[in-house]
Amino acid sequence: MELTLDGPADFHAHIIPLADEPIPPTGAALHYGQTIFEGMKAYRQKDGGVALFRADLHAKRFKKSARRMVLRELPEEIFLQCLKEYVSFVADNVPGEPEHSLYLRPLLMAADKKIKVGASQKNVFYIMSSIAGGYFGNKSGRARVMVCRDFVRAFPHGLGEVKTAANYAASIYPQRLAAQKECDQVLFLDAVNHDYIDELGGMNFFAIRGNELLTPTLNGCILDGVTRRSILEIASSVGLKPTETRLSFTELKSEIKSGKCTEAFACGTAAVISPIGEFYFQESTDAEGEVLKMPSEIKGSTALLEKLRKIHRGEEKAPGDWLLRV
């Protein structure tokens, strides 16, 4: 779908085979990062049908991201209609196997051909998809996460809460260093104190202390994750008390060592819920690393994951109208 930033509301979309589209080297999105996207899923239902999970929240976030990146705001009803038409067209490809789904990637990007900073008048909207399985490839199913006070993903009043390419670009170099330490992901701390937890490179963070389910408060630097919100809304049904708080990693480290913090996990559309098996912590990239092992029992995160999986597939009723049938 081709759009103009300030032109008339003319929305005409087409479904075509995926092809390699040449992007001109003068494309504004390549130079100035004016691009946003969503990550969402369609699930095969227990009755054989197909449904999108919490598509309304994705539509709202997509529109908010477009406003922040000065791209054409797609009306929520148009966004949802395009998704329904697309998923209906590829419905036969939605897998029915456990832990599998159809991952959807709506994308809106600047399309002006120019080498000059400024909002692009021409925008292009795409939807593409792929089959999704497990997020982490390690056999244990539990992630090893690196934490280093030198790493910063976002800063106050920046783009941390916007689902834009810049946020993910900032995480690639720390992720490369983490891989050298045999870590699956990086947990980023705040840019001011280098102590308060923000999020992982592409996922939100939770910890369990007793019956408390803790997650960092949204502060403008943290993505308002759809899976994060869903977990907060179902937590009480599995015996956990959800708490949004300013979460210090120094304090968390002490609680892991004392046994007060019993579980930690990452969550997001792609990963759903991925328990963390251990943290690899460094005061700086030059400092000696410290390994913090989490207890082996993951009762809370497992209960949350099982409940979410049942809701995804229509096997259990959601707290609200979370599934959009196609």
Tab-separated table of C-alpha atoms in Angstrom:
chain	number	residue	atom	x	y	z
A	1	MET	CA	0.000	0.000	0.000
A	2	GLU	CA	1.423	3.380	-1.050
A	3	LEU	CA	0.560	6.373	1.148
A	4	THR	CA	1.330	10.081	1.318
A	5	LEU	CA	2.142	11.821	4.588
A	6	ASP	CA	-0.158	14.813	4.146
A	7	GLY	CA	-2.226	13.742	1.159
A	8	PRO	CA	-5.831	12.458	0.942
A	9	ALA	CA	-6.863	9.314	2.822
A	10	ASP	CA	-6.677	6.928	-0.130
A	11	PHE	CA	-6.120	3.364	1.090
A	12	HIS	CA	-5.752	0.732	-1.635
A	13	ALA	CA	-3.958	-2.509	-0.750
A	14	HIS	CA	-3.005	-5.499	-2.900
A	15	ILE	CA	-1.864	-9.023	-2.039
A	16	ILE	CA	1.002	-10.083	-4.277
A	17	PRO	CA	3.721	-12.798	-4.151
A	18	LEU	CA	6.715	-11.915	-2.007
A	19	ALA	CA	9.537	-10.762	-4.238
A	20	ASP	CA	12.877	-9.035	-3.896
A	21	GLU	CA	11.985	-5.391	-4.326
A	22	PRO	CA	14.974	-3.217	-5.173
A	23	ILE	CA	15.380	-0.399	-2.673
A	24	PRO	CA	17.163	2.537	-4.290
A	25	PRO	CA	20.298	3.665	-2.451
A	26	THR	CA	18.706	7.110	-2.192
A	27	GLY	CA	15.749	5.702	-0.228
A	28	ALA	CA	15.087	7.909	2.807
A	29	ALA	CA	14.443	4.925	5.106
A	30	LEU	CA	18.000	3.669	4.522
A	31	HIS	CA	19.593	6.975	5.491
A	32	TYR	CA	17.387	8.295	8.272
A	33	GLY	CA	15.757	5.205	9.804
A	34	GLN	CA	12.210	6.483	9.275
A	35	THR	CA	10.514	3.109	9.591
A	36	ILE	CA	8.240	1.283	12.036
A	37	PHE	CA	6.894	-2.239	12.323
A	38	GLU	CA	4.873	-4.635	14.451
A	39	GLY	CA	5.411	-8.246	15.437
A	40	MET	CA	2.216	-10.232	15.941
A	41	LYS	CA	0.859	-13.738	15.490
A	42	ALA	CA	-2.015	-15.714	14.053
A	43	TYR	CA	-2.831	-19.031	15.729
A	44	ARG	CA	-4.650	-22.140	14.574
A	45	GLN	CA	-7.710	-22.558	16.802
A	46	LYS	CA	-8.959	-25.753	18.411
A	47	ASP	CA	-11.913	-25.791	15.972
A	48	GLY	CA	-9.565	-25.517	12.969
A	49	GLY	CA	-10.109	-21.794	12.364
A	50	VAL	CA	-7.539	-19.005	12.568
A	51	ALA	CA	-7.385	-15.998	14.903
A	52	LEU	CA	-5.082	-13.013	15.450
A	53	PHE	CA	-3.946	-12.415	19.033
A	54	ARG	CA	-4.760	-8.958	20.443
A	55	ALA	CA	-4.654	-7.310	17.030
A	56	ASP	CA	-6.374	-4.198	18.393
A	57	LEU	CA	-3.416	-3.417	20.679
A	58	HIS	CA	-0.995	-3.847	17.803
A	59	ALA	CA	-3.091	-1.481	15.666
A	60	LYS	CA	-3.019	1.184	18.395
A	61	ARG	CA	0.740	0.826	18.931
A	62	PHE	CA	1.422	0.936	15.186
A	63	LYS	CA	-0.496	4.201	14.905
A	64	LYS	CA	1.337	5.667	17.917
A	65	SER	CA	4.711	4.656	16.452
A	66	ALA	CA	3.818	6.243	13.109
A	67	ARG	CA	2.968	9.529	14.824
A	68	ARG	CA	6.306	9.583	16.667
A	69	MET	CA	8.290	8.786	13.506
A	70	VAL	CA	6.322	11.269	11.352
A	71	LEU	CA	4.901	8.593	9.058
A	72	ARG	CA	1.353	8.390	7.717
A	73	GLU	CA	-0.901	7.195	10.538
A	74	LEU	CA	-2.862	4.178	9.359
A	75	PRO	CA	-6.392	4.153	10.814
A	76	GLU	CA	-6.825	1.193	13.130
A	77	GLU	CA	-9.738	-0.183	11.129
A	78	ILE	CA	-7.679	-0.115	7.898
A	79	PHE	CA	-4.729	-1.797	9.632
A	80	LEU	CA	-7.012	-4.556	10.968
A	81	GLN	CA	-8.832	-4.995	7.668
A	82	CYS	CA	-5.533	-5.430	5.811
A	83	LEU	CA	-4.400	-7.999	8.373
A	84	LYS	CA	-7.633	-9.974	8.165
A	85	GLU	CA	-7.539	-10.045	4.357
A	86	TYR	CA	-3.889	-11.090	4.339
A	87	VAL	CA	-4.246	-13.830	6.965
A	88	SER	CA	-7.380	-15.124	5.263
A	89	PHE	CA	-5.375	-15.384	2.026
A	90	VAL	CA	-2.547	-17.375	3.668
A	91	ALA	CA	-4.713	-19.236	6.211
A	92	ASP	CA	-3.630	-22.662	4.933
A	93	ASN	CA	-0.069	-21.815	6.036
A	94	VAL	CA	-0.993	-21.225	9.681
A	95	PRO	CA	0.528	-24.244	11.499
A	96	GLY	CA	-1.395	-26.349	13.958
A	97	GLU	CA	1.592	-27.905	15.711
A	98	PRO	CA	2.203	-26.978	19.371
A	99	GLU	CA	4.456	-23.942	19.920
A	100	HIS	CA	4.077	-22.912	16.268
A	101	SER	CA	2.212	-19.983	14.718
A	102	LEU	CA	2.198	-17.616	11.782
A	103	TYR	CA	4.372	-14.610	12.618
A	104	LEU	CA	3.174	-11.386	10.986
A	105	ARG	CA	5.314	-8.354	10.253
A	106	PRO	CA	3.429	-5.166	9.292
A	107	LEU	CA	5.955	-2.567	8.116
A	108	LEU	CA	5.629	1.141	7.326
A	109	MET	CA	8.608	2.950	5.868
A	110	ALA	CA	9.665	6.195	4.236
A	111	ALA	CA	9.906	5.868	0.465
A	112	ASP	CA	11.096	9.258	-0.775
A	113	LYS	CA	14.270	9.166	-2.839
A	114	LYS	CA	16.353	11.867	-1.242
A	115	ILE	CA	19.517	12.532	0.702
A	116	LYS	CA	18.200	15.195	3.018
A	117	VAL	CA	17.002	14.968	6.614
A	118	GLY	CA	13.271	15.457	6.890
A	119	ALA	CA	9.945	13.656	6.864
A	120	SER	CA	9.334	11.558	3.772
A	121	GLN	CA	6.148	12.492	1.904
A	122	LYS	CA	5.839	9.056	0.330
A	123	ASN	CA	5.344	6.040	2.646
A	124	VAL	CA	4.894	2.356	1.873
A	125	PHE	CA	2.990	-0.161	4.018
A	126	TYR	CA	3.640	-3.910	3.803
A	127	ILE	CA	2.502	-7.047	5.588
A	128	MET	CA	4.635	-10.188	5.369
A	129	SER	CA	4.715	-13.437	7.332
A	130	SER	CA	6.739	-16.509	8.251
A	131	ILE	CA	6.255	-19.685	10.264
A	132	ALA	CA	7.424	-19.259	13.878
A	133	GLY	CA	8.622	-21.903	16.330
A	134	GLY	CA	10.816	-21.674	19.440
A	135	TYR	CA	12.701	-18.377	19.837
A	136	PHE	CA	15.902	-19.613	21.495
A	137	GLY	CA	17.767	-22.538	19.999
A	138	ASN	CA	19.414	-23.872	23.169
A	139	LYS	CA	18.352	-27.353	24.189
A	140	SER	CA	17.538	-26.521	27.798
A	141	GLY	CA	14.915	-23.989	26.815
A	142	ARG	CA	16.270	-21.555	29.416
A	143	ALA	CA	18.093	-18.432	28.329
A	144	ARG	CA	21.498	-17.209	29.423
A	145	VAL	CA	21.316	-13.409	29.608
A	146	MET	CA	24.136	-10.872	29.694
A	147	VAL	CA	23.910	-7.686	31.788
A	148	CYS	CA	26.583	-4.982	31.486
A	149	ARG	CA	26.373	-1.459	32.850
A	150	ASP	CA	28.099	-0.152	29.708
A	151	PHE	CA	25.201	-1.179	27.459
A	152	VAL	CA	22.408	1.315	26.792
A	153	ARG	CA	19.428	0.632	24.548
A	154	ALA	CA	17.360	3.800	25.017
A	155	PHE	CA	17.403	7.115	26.868
A	156	PRO	CA	14.687	9.358	28.358
A	157	HIS	CA	12.527	11.205	25.801
A	158	GLY	CA	14.064	9.147	23.003
A	159	LEU	CA	12.591	6.303	20.942
A	160	GLY	CA	12.621	3.496	23.499
A	161	GLU	CA	8.849	3.014	23.512
A	162	VAL	CA	8.549	3.190	19.712
A	163	LYS	CA	8.739	0.018	17.646
A	164	THR	CA	11.233	1.413	15.177
A	165	ALA	CA	14.388	0.068	13.564
A	166	ALA	CA	16.682	2.328	15.601
A	167	ASN	CA	15.927	0.493	18.854
A	168	TYR	CA	16.943	-2.826	17.398
A	169	ALA	CA	20.008	-1.424	15.645
A	170	ALA	CA	21.268	-0.173	19.017
A	171	SER	CA	21.062	-3.687	20.444
A	172	ILE	CA	23.023	-5.512	17.734
A	173	TYR	CA	26.541	-4.702	18.931
A	174	PRO	CA	25.836	-5.627	22.594
A	175	GLN	CA	24.134	-8.783	21.322
A	176	ARG	CA	27.264	-9.666	19.364
A	177	LEU	CA	29.398	-9.274	22.501
A	178	ALA	CA	26.883	-11.338	24.455
A	179	ALA	CA	27.104	-14.159	21.911
A	180	GLN	CA	30.870	-14.250	22.475
A	181	LYS	CA	30.083	-14.982	26.137
A	182	GLU	CA	27.661	-17.745	25.066
A	183	CYS	CA	24.656	-15.629	26.046
A	184	ASP	CA	21.344	-15.664	24.211
A	185	GLN	CA	20.279	-12.112	24.935
A	186	VAL	CA	21.155	-8.820	26.653
A	187	LEU	CA	19.223	-7.213	29.495
A	188	PHE	CA	19.617	-3.443	29.215
A	189	LEU	CA	19.790	-1.051	32.169
A	190	ASP	CA	18.718	2.588	32.216
A	191	ALA	CA	20.846	5.270	30.566
A	192	VAL	CA	21.064	7.573	33.602
A	193	ASN	CA	21.908	5.399	36.619
A	194	HIS	CA	22.993	2.292	34.718
A	195	ASP	CA	21.169	0.204	37.319
A	196	TYR	CA	17.410	0.201	36.771
A	197	ILE	CA	16.165	-2.512	34.428
A	198	ASP	CA	14.595	-1.455	31.128
A	199	GLU	CA	14.158	-4.475	28.852
A	200	LEU	CA	15.977	-7.010	26.717
A	201	GLY	CA	16.928	-6.361	23.104
A	202	GLY	CA	13.515	-7.371	21.816
A	203	MET	CA	11.566	-8.499	24.875
A	204	ASN	CA	10.174	-7.289	28.183
A	205	PHE	CA	11.444	-8.546	31.541
A	206	PHE	CA	9.751	-10.141	34.560
A	207	ALA	CA	10.988	-11.535	37.877
A	208	ILE	CA	9.154	-13.531	40.553
A	209	ARG	CA	9.671	-12.891	44.269
A	210	GLY	CA	7.428	-15.016	46.458
A	211	ASN	CA	3.996	-14.560	44.924
A	212	GLU	CA	4.924	-11.166	43.448
A	213	LEU	CA	5.314	-10.859	39.679
A	214	LEU	CA	7.607	-7.880	39.097
A	215	THR	CA	8.188	-5.956	35.879
A	216	PRO	CA	9.727	-2.526	35.211
A	217	THR	CA	7.259	0.353	35.047
A	218	LEU	CA	6.799	1.816	31.571
A	219	ASN	CA	8.972	4.931	31.500
A	220	GLY	CA	9.221	5.986	27.863
A	221	CYS	CA	12.316	3.837	27.362
A	222	ILE	CA	10.471	0.508	27.471
A	223	LEU	CA	8.243	-0.904	24.758
A	224	ASP	CA	4.629	-1.338	25.842
A	225	GLY	CA	4.655	-5.030	24.944
A	226	VAL	CA	1.399	-6.814	24.113
A	227	THR	CA	2.608	-10.034	25.748
A	228	ARG	CA	3.747	-8.015	28.778
A	229	ARG	CA	0.306	-6.484	29.152
A	230	SER	CA	-1.387	-9.863	28.692
A	231	ILE	CA	0.780	-11.432	31.408
A	232	LEU	CA	-0.087	-8.655	33.846
A	233	GLU	CA	-3.777	-9.244	33.152
A	234	ILE	CA	-3.721	-13.037	33.682
A	235	ALA	CA	-1.188	-13.155	36.550
A	236	SER	CA	-3.755	-13.276	39.342
A	237	SER	CA	-5.429	-16.319	37.764
A	238	VAL	CA	-2.261	-18.380	38.397
A	239	GLY	CA	-1.743	-17.077	41.941
A	240	LEU	CA	0.672	-14.225	41.220
A	241	LYS	CA	0.335	-10.583	42.251
A	242	PRO	CA	1.414	-8.331	39.345
A	243	THR	CA	3.522	-5.305	40.313
A	244	GLU	CA	4.961	-2.642	38.032
A	245	THR	CA	7.918	-1.011	39.763
A	246	ARG	CA	11.313	0.602	39.286
A	247	LEU	CA	13.474	-2.500	39.402
A	248	SER	CA	17.140	-2.142	40.416
A	249	PHE	CA	19.464	-4.783	39.019
A	250	THR	CA	21.785	-4.367	42.025
A	251	GLU	CA	18.874	-5.263	44.316
A	252	LEU	CA	17.745	-8.072	42.017
A	253	LYS	CA	21.256	-9.508	42.057
A	254	SER	CA	21.205	-9.608	45.858
A	255	GLU	CA	17.785	-11.242	45.859
A	256	ILE	CA	18.932	-13.903	43.393
A	257	LYS	CA	21.904	-14.710	45.639
A	258	SER	CA	19.732	-14.840	48.762
A	259	GLY	CA	17.104	-16.995	47.080
A	260	LYS	CA	14.408	-14.334	47.465
A	261	CYS	CA	14.045	-14.004	43.693
A	262	THR	CA	13.146	-17.448	42.414
A	263	GLU	CA	12.380	-16.901	38.722
A	264	ALA	CA	13.074	-14.482	35.888
A	265	PHE	CA	11.888	-14.576	32.306
A	266	ALA	CA	11.755	-12.646	29.055
A	267	CYS	CA	8.540	-12.200	27.123
A	268	GLY	CA	7.419	-10.933	23.754
A	269	THR	CA	5.402	-11.857	20.697
A	270	ALA	CA	8.214	-13.921	19.182
A	271	ALA	CA	9.460	-15.578	22.379
A	272	VAL	CA	6.091	-15.611	24.246
A	273	ILE	CA	7.720	-16.553	27.601
A	274	SER	CA	11.355	-17.664	27.846
A	275	PRO	CA	12.622	-18.553	31.357
A	276	ILE	CA	16.089	-17.252	32.236
A	277	GLY	CA	18.476	-19.889	33.564
A	278	GLU	CA	21.357	-17.600	34.445
A	279	PHE	CA	22.680	-14.065	34.163
A	280	TYR	CA	26.224	-13.172	33.134
A	281	PHE	CA	26.936	-9.810	34.787
A	282	GLN	CA	29.760	-7.313	34.154
A	283	GLU	CA	30.280	-3.910	35.756
A	284	SER	CA	31.885	-2.890	32.441
A	285	THR	CA	32.940	-4.642	29.253
A	286	ASP	CA	36.506	-4.866	30.622
A	287	ALA	CA	35.489	-6.249	34.023
A	288	GLU	CA	35.480	-9.865	35.147
A	289	GLY	CA	32.125	-11.532	34.608
A	290	GLU	CA	29.936	-12.907	37.399
A	291	VAL	CA	27.492	-15.767	36.837
A	292	LEU	CA	24.172	-15.670	38.670
A	293	LYS	CA	22.320	-18.962	38.432
A	294	MET	CA	18.557	-19.072	38.837
A	295	PRO	CA	16.800	-21.940	40.675
A	296	SER	CA	15.839	-24.873	38.469
A	297	GLU	CA	12.116	-24.750	39.294
A	298	ILE	CA	10.106	-22.468	36.998
A	299	LYS	CA	6.611	-23.045	38.305
A	300	GLY	CA	5.304	-19.475	37.873
A	301	SER	CA	6.570	-18.820	34.356
A	302	THR	CA	5.421	-22.279	33.236
A	303	ALA	CA	1.900	-21.642	34.548
A	304	LEU	CA	1.762	-18.298	32.744
A	305	LEU	CA	3.066	-19.817	29.514
A	306	GLU	CA	0.571	-22.689	29.562
A	307	LYS	CA	-2.326	-20.315	30.186
A	308	LEU	CA	-1.244	-18.012	27.360
A	309	ARG	CA	-0.855	-20.945	24.963
A	310	LYS	CA	-4.387	-22.122	25.716
A	311	ILE	CA	-5.763	-18.623	25.176
A	312	HIS	CA	-3.827	-18.300	21.897
A	313	ARG	CA	-5.554	-21.395	20.497
A	314	GLY	CA	-9.010	-20.754	21.892
A	315	GLU	CA	-8.729	-23.634	24.352
A	316	GLU	CA	-9.383	-21.287	27.274
A	317	LYS	CA	-11.438	-18.119	27.419
A	318	ALA	CA	-9.444	-14.901	27.545
A	319	PRO	CA	-10.194	-12.171	30.103
A	320	GLY	CA	-11.444	-9.991	27.228
A	321	ASP	CA	-11.955	-9.979	23.481
A	322	TRP	CA	-8.364	-10.958	22.724
A	323	LEU	CA	-8.839	-13.089	19.595
A	324	LEU	CA	-9.808	-11.663	16.203
A	325	ARG	CA	-11.190	-14.442	13.983
A	326	VAL	CA	-10.396	-14.298	10.257
